[in-house]
Amino acid sequence: MKVKTTFILLLVQFLYGNEIQYFQQMVKFEIDVTLNDSAHTLSAYERLEYTNNSPDTLEYIWFHLWPNAYKNDSTAFAKQQIKSGRRRFIDSDEEDRGFIDSLNFLVDGIEVKWENHANWIDVAKIMLPNLLLPGKSVIIETPFFIKLPLVFSRLGHSGKHYEVTQWYPKPAVYDHKGWHPMAYLNMGEFYSEFGIFDVK
């Protein structure tokens, strides 16, 4: 009986002792935004505090720039539309499409390098000027400008009716499996960090 109990205790310790402790990154957003309802554009400034609650040291942060999903026929969103037989976006005029631009990322007041994902223009890697250690935070700021597309998916306008979702630059999720940079898709679920928002 003693041997069985010892074996069970060792087995439990082996199975659960090596388990990675759950963590979740924290993001606090402050966004000042203005809608131009004649040009159907958003002009904004974002300031966010990103806290690294993981046990890992981070060299960069992936960001989602999902309004760029509506920029051209090469995006993951456009390809999904083609694959599903939906031609409305593909057949649309350039003036009816959308994008995000005018980005200039600062990390703790330092202008940083950033680059688009190799395959997706709606995902970007922001290089940090210093390593982000576990338990530490950085302040990330950027202006941004969005041309709202017609309503092809969750972001857009129909005249002066606006559907504004997935519109601001936001960090991709970092969890025990690493980074989850994902292109925007019409069909699918979103995986985002929990955050606190102050939007004016």
PDB file of C-alpha atoms in Angstrom:
ATOM      1  CA  MET A   1       0.000   0.000   0.000  1.00  0.00           C
ATOM      2  CA  LYS A   2       2.866   2.367   0.871  1.00  0.00           C
ATOM      3  CA  VAL A   3       4.504   1.716  -2.490  1.00  0.00           C
ATOM      4  CA  LYS A   4       1.238   2.456  -4.351  1.00  0.00           C
ATOM      5  CA  THR A   5       0.716   5.719  -2.453  1.00  0.00           C
ATOM      6  CA  THR A   6       4.306   6.811  -3.072  1.00  0.00           C
ATOM      7  CA  PHE A   7       3.972   5.965  -6.764  1.00  0.00           C
ATOM      8  CA  ILE A   8       0.734   7.957  -7.081  1.00  0.00           C
ATOM      9  CA  LEU A   9       2.259  10.967  -5.307  1.00  0.00           C
ATOM     10  CA  LEU A  10       5.318  10.880  -7.564  1.00  0.00           C
ATOM     11  CA  LEU A  11       3.115  10.539 -10.642  1.00  0.00           C
ATOM     12  CA  VAL A  12       0.983  13.541  -9.625  1.00  0.00           C
ATOM     13  CA  GLN A  13       4.101  15.599  -8.934  1.00  0.00           C
ATOM     14  CA  PHE A  14       5.560  14.634 -12.314  1.00  0.00           C
ATOM     15  CA  LEU A  15       2.375  15.418 -14.228  1.00  0.00           C
ATOM     16  CA  TYR A  16       1.541  18.709 -12.535  1.00  0.00           C
ATOM     17  CA  GLY A  17       4.906  19.840 -11.195  1.00  0.00           C
ATOM     18  CA  ASN A  18       6.161  20.619 -14.704  1.00  0.00           C
ATOM     19  CA  GLU A  19       3.001  22.446 -15.713  1.00  0.00           C
ATOM     20  CA  ILE A  20       3.578  26.036 -16.842  1.00  0.00           C
ATOM     21  CA  GLN A  21       1.912  28.553 -14.559  1.00  0.00           C
ATOM     22  CA  TYR A  22      -0.923  30.424 -16.265  1.00  0.00           C
ATOM     23  CA  PHE A  23      -0.234  34.050 -17.131  1.00  0.00           C
ATOM     24  CA  GLN A  24      -1.894  36.723 -19.192  1.00  0.00           C
ATOM     25  CA  GLN A  25      -0.317  39.892 -20.531  1.00  0.00           C
ATOM     26  CA  MET A  26      -1.944  43.178 -19.498  1.00  0.00           C
ATOM     27  CA  VAL A  27      -2.667  46.085 -21.827  1.00  0.00           C
ATOM     28  CA  LYS A  28      -4.057  49.488 -20.824  1.00  0.00           C
ATOM     29  CA  PHE A  29      -5.192  51.627 -23.765  1.00  0.00           C
ATOM     30  CA  GLU A  30      -5.736  55.374 -24.022  1.00  0.00           C
ATOM     31  CA  ILE A  31      -7.023  56.411 -27.454  1.00  0.00           C
ATOM     32  CA  ASP A  32      -8.035  59.880 -28.641  1.00  0.00           C
ATOM     33  CA  VAL A  33      -9.942  59.575 -31.908  1.00  0.00           C
ATOM     34  CA  THR A  34     -11.868  61.849 -34.274  1.00  0.00           C
ATOM     35  CA  LEU A  35     -14.331  60.679 -36.931  1.00  0.00           C
ATOM     36  CA  ASN A  36     -14.584  62.661 -40.162  1.00  0.00           C
ATOM     37  CA  ASP A  37     -18.054  61.655 -41.348  1.00  0.00           C
ATOM     38  CA  SER A  38     -17.605  63.357 -44.724  1.00  0.00           C
ATOM     39  CA  ALA A  39     -14.369  61.609 -45.687  1.00  0.00           C
ATOM     40  CA  HIS A  40     -15.183  58.483 -43.606  1.00  0.00           C
ATOM     41  CA  THR A  41     -11.836  58.536 -41.820  1.00  0.00           C
ATOM     42  CA  LEU A  42     -10.520  58.220 -38.278  1.00  0.00           C
ATOM     43  CA  SER A  43      -7.586  60.281 -37.010  1.00  0.00           C
ATOM     44  CA  ALA A  44      -6.251  59.015 -33.697  1.00  0.00           C
ATOM     45  CA  TYR A  45      -3.444  58.838 -31.178  1.00  0.00           C
ATOM     46  CA  GLU A  46      -2.917  55.718 -29.087  1.00  0.00           C
ATOM     47  CA  ARG A  47      -0.937  55.315 -25.891  1.00  0.00           C
ATOM     48  CA  LEU A  48      -0.796  51.915 -24.248  1.00  0.00           C
ATOM     49  CA  GLU A  49       0.937  50.350 -21.301  1.00  0.00           C
ATOM     50  CA  TYR A  50       1.993  46.770 -22.008  1.00  0.00           C
ATOM     51  CA  THR A  51       2.908  44.632 -18.992  1.00  0.00           C
ATOM     52  CA  ASN A  52       4.872  41.437 -19.504  1.00  0.00           C
ATOM     53  CA  ASN A  53       3.344  38.962 -17.048  1.00  0.00           C
ATOM     54  CA  SER A  54       5.060  36.032 -18.756  1.00  0.00           C
ATOM     55  CA  PRO A  55       8.185  34.273 -17.440  1.00  0.00           C
ATOM     56  CA  ASP A  56       9.928  35.184 -20.716  1.00  0.00           C
ATOM     57  CA  THR A  57      12.008  38.178 -21.784  1.00  0.00           C
ATOM     58  CA  LEU A  58      10.592  39.867 -24.900  1.00  0.00           C
ATOM     59  CA  GLU A  59      12.647  41.488 -27.687  1.00  0.00           C
ATOM     60  CA  TYR A  60       9.677  42.602 -29.788  1.00  0.00           C
ATOM     61  CA  ILE A  61       5.883  42.781 -29.774  1.00  0.00           C
ATOM     62  CA  TRP A  62       3.650  41.704 -32.642  1.00  0.00           C
ATOM     63  CA  PHE A  63       0.819  44.136 -33.415  1.00  0.00           C
ATOM     64  CA  HIS A  64      -2.416  43.672 -35.341  1.00  0.00           C
ATOM     65  CA  LEU A  65      -3.123  46.445 -37.857  1.00  0.00           C
ATOM     66  CA  TRP A  66      -6.339  44.899 -39.078  1.00  0.00           C
ATOM     67  CA  PRO A  67      -7.766  47.835 -41.089  1.00  0.00           C
ATOM     68  CA  ASN A  68      -5.069  46.933 -43.652  1.00  0.00           C
ATOM     69  CA  ALA A  69      -7.024  43.735 -44.328  1.00  0.00           C
ATOM     70  CA  TYR A  70      -9.194  45.920 -46.586  1.00  0.00           C
ATOM     71  CA  LYS A  71      -6.292  47.436 -48.527  1.00  0.00           C
ATOM     72  CA  ASN A  72      -5.865  45.113 -51.519  1.00  0.00           C
ATOM     73  CA  ASP A  73      -6.576  41.707 -53.057  1.00  0.00           C
ATOM     74  CA  SER A  74      -3.484  40.087 -51.492  1.00  0.00           C
ATOM     75  CA  THR A  75      -4.593  40.116 -47.842  1.00  0.00           C
ATOM     76  CA  ALA A  76      -5.696  37.009 -45.956  1.00  0.00           C
ATOM     77  CA  PHE A  77      -9.189  38.550 -45.745  1.00  0.00           C
ATOM     78  CA  ALA A  78      -9.338  39.053 -49.536  1.00  0.00           C
ATOM     79  CA  LYS A  79      -8.117  35.515 -50.197  1.00  0.00           C
ATOM     80  CA  GLN A  80     -10.725  34.120 -47.801  1.00  0.00           C
ATOM     81  CA  GLN A  81     -13.422  36.096 -49.639  1.00  0.00           C
ATOM     82  CA  ILE A  82     -12.294  34.618 -52.967  1.00  0.00           C
ATOM     83  CA  LYS A  83     -12.168  31.092 -51.548  1.00  0.00           C
ATOM     84  CA  SER A  84     -15.700  31.387 -50.150  1.00  0.00           C
ATOM     85  CA  GLY A  85     -17.071  32.730 -53.447  1.00  0.00           C
ATOM     86  CA  ARG A  86     -17.784  36.237 -52.164  1.00  0.00           C
ATOM     87  CA  ARG A  87     -16.810  38.740 -54.857  1.00  0.00           C
ATOM     88  CA  ARG A  88     -18.082  42.033 -53.396  1.00  0.00           C
ATOM     89  CA  PHE A  89     -14.723  43.071 -51.907  1.00  0.00           C
ATOM     90  CA  ILE A  90     -12.662  41.731 -54.815  1.00  0.00           C
ATOM     91  CA  ASP A  91     -14.829  43.578 -57.347  1.00  0.00           C
ATOM     92  CA  SER A  92     -14.866  46.826 -55.338  1.00  0.00           C
ATOM     93  CA  ASP A  93     -13.157  50.047 -56.414  1.00  0.00           C
ATOM     94  CA  GLU A  94      -9.999  51.195 -54.642  1.00  0.00           C
ATOM     95  CA  GLU A  95     -11.851  54.222 -53.234  1.00  0.00           C
ATOM     96  CA  ASP A  96     -14.254  51.876 -51.409  1.00  0.00           C
ATOM     97  CA  ARG A  97     -11.474  49.988 -49.639  1.00  0.00           C
ATOM     98  CA  GLY A  98      -9.710  50.878 -46.407  1.00  0.00           C
ATOM     99  CA  PHE A  99      -6.377  50.950 -44.633  1.00  0.00           C
ATOM    100  CA  ILE A 100      -4.428  52.167 -41.615  1.00  0.00           C
ATOM    101  CA  ASP A 101      -1.343  54.362 -41.986  1.00  0.00           C
ATOM    102  CA  SER A 102       0.555  57.332 -40.453  1.00  0.00           C
ATOM    103  CA  LEU A 103       2.001  55.020 -37.794  1.00  0.00           C
ATOM    104  CA  ASN A 104       5.081  56.155 -35.875  1.00  0.00           C
ATOM    105  CA  PHE A 105       5.746  53.867 -32.921  1.00  0.00           C
ATOM    106  CA  LEU A 106       7.500  55.167 -29.809  1.00  0.00           C
ATOM    107  CA  VAL A 107       8.460  52.832 -26.965  1.00  0.00           C
ATOM    108  CA  ASP A 108       9.153  54.659 -23.702  1.00  0.00           C
ATOM    109  CA  GLY A 109       9.606  57.820 -25.778  1.00  0.00           C
ATOM    110  CA  ILE A 110      12.106  56.257 -28.207  1.00  0.00           C
ATOM    111  CA  GLU A 111      11.226  55.967 -31.897  1.00  0.00           C
ATOM    112  CA  VAL A 112      11.565  52.306 -32.851  1.00  0.00           C
ATOM    113  CA  LYS A 113      11.904  50.197 -35.965  1.00  0.00           C
ATOM    114  CA  TRP A 114       8.969  48.132 -37.084  1.00  0.00           C
ATOM    115  CA  GLU A 115       8.179  45.962 -40.063  1.00  0.00           C
ATOM    116  CA  ASN A 116       5.203  44.230 -41.589  1.00  0.00           C
ATOM    117  CA  HIS A 117       4.865  40.468 -41.300  1.00  0.00           C
ATOM    118  CA  ALA A 118       6.419  38.640 -44.265  1.00  0.00           C
ATOM    119  CA  ASN A 119       2.996  37.424 -45.450  1.00  0.00           C
ATOM    120  CA  TRP A 120       0.436  39.855 -44.032  1.00  0.00           C
ATOM    121  CA  ILE A 121       0.275  43.654 -44.281  1.00  0.00           C
ATOM    122  CA  ASP A 122      -2.168  43.744 -41.371  1.00  0.00           C
ATOM    123  CA  VAL A 123       0.375  42.399 -38.854  1.00  0.00           C
ATOM    124  CA  ALA A 124       3.590  44.169 -37.800  1.00  0.00           C
ATOM    125  CA  LYS A 125       6.569  43.467 -35.541  1.00  0.00           C
ATOM    126  CA  ILE A 126       7.562  46.329 -33.222  1.00  0.00           C
ATOM    127  CA  MET A 127      11.193  46.091 -32.121  1.00  0.00           C
ATOM    128  CA  LEU A 128      11.784  47.085 -28.491  1.00  0.00           C
ATOM    129  CA  PRO A 129      14.748  49.389 -27.721  1.00  0.00           C
ATOM    130  CA  ASN A 130      15.435  47.385 -24.548  1.00  0.00           C
ATOM    131  CA  LEU A 131      14.564  43.869 -23.467  1.00  0.00           C
ATOM    132  CA  LEU A 132      11.192  43.663 -21.710  1.00  0.00           C
ATOM    133  CA  LEU A 133      11.828  41.553 -18.622  1.00  0.00           C
ATOM    134  CA  PRO A 134       9.180  39.515 -16.796  1.00  0.00           C
ATOM    135  CA  GLY A 135       7.002  41.741 -14.606  1.00  0.00           C
ATOM    136  CA  LYS A 136       8.084  44.940 -16.380  1.00  0.00           C
ATOM    137  CA  SER A 137       6.053  47.356 -18.514  1.00  0.00           C
ATOM    138  CA  VAL A 138       6.610  49.627 -21.499  1.00  0.00           C
ATOM    139  CA  ILE A 139       4.647  52.579 -22.841  1.00  0.00           C
ATOM    140  CA  ILE A 140       3.932  52.325 -26.567  1.00  0.00           C
ATOM    141  CA  GLU A 141       2.543  55.295 -28.487  1.00  0.00           C
ATOM    142  CA  THR A 142       1.622  56.000 -32.086  1.00  0.00           C
ATOM    143  CA  PRO A 143      -0.555  58.268 -34.156  1.00  0.00           C
ATOM    144  CA  PHE A 144      -2.657  56.501 -36.770  1.00  0.00           C
ATOM    145  CA  PHE A 145      -5.063  57.295 -39.580  1.00  0.00           C
ATOM    146  CA  ILE A 146      -7.780  54.997 -40.895  1.00  0.00           C
ATOM    147  CA  LYS A 147      -9.714  55.215 -44.116  1.00  0.00           C
ATOM    148  CA  LEU A 148     -12.890  53.298 -43.388  1.00  0.00           C
ATOM    149  CA  PRO A 149     -13.942  50.921 -46.173  1.00  0.00           C
ATOM    150  CA  LEU A 150     -17.476  50.157 -47.174  1.00  0.00           C
ATOM    151  CA  VAL A 151     -18.936  47.493 -44.895  1.00  0.00           C
ATOM    152  CA  PHE A 152     -17.392  44.318 -46.310  1.00  0.00           C
ATOM    153  CA  SER A 153     -16.919  42.773 -42.873  1.00  0.00           C
ATOM    154  CA  ARG A 154     -16.822  44.112 -39.292  1.00  0.00           C
ATOM    155  CA  LEU A 155     -15.199  47.490 -40.024  1.00  0.00           C
ATOM    156  CA  GLY A 156     -16.653  50.051 -42.371  1.00  0.00           C
ATOM    157  CA  HIS A 157     -19.451  52.402 -43.285  1.00  0.00           C
ATOM    158  CA  SER A 158     -22.600  52.498 -45.372  1.00  0.00           C
ATOM    159  CA  GLY A 159     -23.187  56.180 -45.942  1.00  0.00           C
ATOM    160  CA  LYS A 160     -23.065  57.630 -42.431  1.00  0.00           C
ATOM    161  CA  HIS A 161     -23.841  54.337 -40.710  1.00  0.00           C
ATOM    162  CA  TYR A 162     -20.605  53.134 -39.088  1.00  0.00           C
ATOM    163  CA  GLU A 163     -19.490  49.726 -37.889  1.00  0.00           C
ATOM    164  CA  VAL A 164     -16.174  50.256 -36.137  1.00  0.00           C
ATOM    165  CA  THR A 165     -14.566  47.113 -34.710  1.00  0.00           C
ATOM    166  CA  GLN A 166     -10.996  45.761 -34.783  1.00  0.00           C
ATOM    167  CA  TRP A 167      -9.845  49.258 -35.746  1.00  0.00           C
ATOM    168  CA  TYR A 168      -6.933  50.288 -33.513  1.00  0.00           C
ATOM    169  CA  PRO A 169      -3.347  48.965 -33.404  1.00  0.00           C
ATOM    170  CA  LYS A 170      -3.243  46.269 -30.738  1.00  0.00           C
ATOM    171  CA  PRO A 171      -0.698  43.754 -29.483  1.00  0.00           C
ATOM    172  CA  ALA A 172      -1.106  40.147 -30.530  1.00  0.00           C
ATOM    173  CA  VAL A 173      -1.513  37.595 -27.764  1.00  0.00           C
ATOM    174  CA  TYR A 174       1.607  36.204 -26.114  1.00  0.00           C
ATOM    175  CA  ASP A 175       0.904  33.070 -24.073  1.00  0.00           C
ATOM    176  CA  HIS A 176       2.655  29.839 -23.026  1.00  0.00           C
ATOM    177  CA  LYS A 177       2.831  28.832 -26.703  1.00  0.00           C
ATOM    178  CA  GLY A 178       4.495  32.112 -27.706  1.00  0.00           C
ATOM    179  CA  TRP A 179       3.224  34.822 -30.043  1.00  0.00           C
ATOM    180  CA  HIS A 180      -0.049  34.568 -31.961  1.00  0.00           C
ATOM    181  CA  PRO A 181       0.238  37.084 -34.809  1.00  0.00           C
ATOM    182  CA  MET A 182      -2.858  36.542 -36.923  1.00  0.00           C
ATOM    183  CA  ALA A 183      -4.124  38.198 -40.072  1.00  0.00           C
ATOM    184  CA  TYR A 184      -7.706  39.467 -40.023  1.00  0.00           C
ATOM    185  CA  LEU A 185     -10.314  37.043 -41.372  1.00  0.00           C
ATOM    186  CA  ASN A 186     -14.040  37.516 -41.867  1.00  0.00           C
ATOM    187  CA  MET A 187     -14.801  33.952 -40.785  1.00  0.00           C
ATOM    188  CA  GLY A 188     -13.133  32.966 -37.538  1.00  0.00           C
ATOM    189  CA  GLU A 189     -12.760  34.027 -33.944  1.00  0.00           C
ATOM    190  CA  PHE A 190     -10.450  36.668 -32.496  1.00  0.00           C
ATOM    191  CA  TYR A 191      -7.797  35.980 -29.880  1.00  0.00           C
ATOM    192  CA  SER A 192      -6.810  39.175 -28.079  1.00  0.00           C
ATOM    193  CA  GLU A 193      -5.241  40.254 -24.816  1.00  0.00           C
ATOM    194  CA  PHE A 194      -7.542  41.440 -22.048  1.00  0.00           C
ATOM    195  CA  GLY A 195      -7.315  45.207 -21.716  1.00  0.00           C
ATOM    196  CA  ILE A 196      -8.496  48.354 -20.002  1.00  0.00           C
ATOM    197  CA  PHE A 197      -9.730  51.070 -22.372  1.00  0.00           C
ATOM    198  CA  ASP A 198     -10.081  54.840 -22.139  1.00  0.00           C
ATOM    199  CA  VAL A 199     -11.332  56.037 -25.538  1.00  0.00           C
ATOM    200  CA  LYS A 200     -12.241  59.665 -26.196  1.00  0.00           C
TER     201      LYS A 200
END
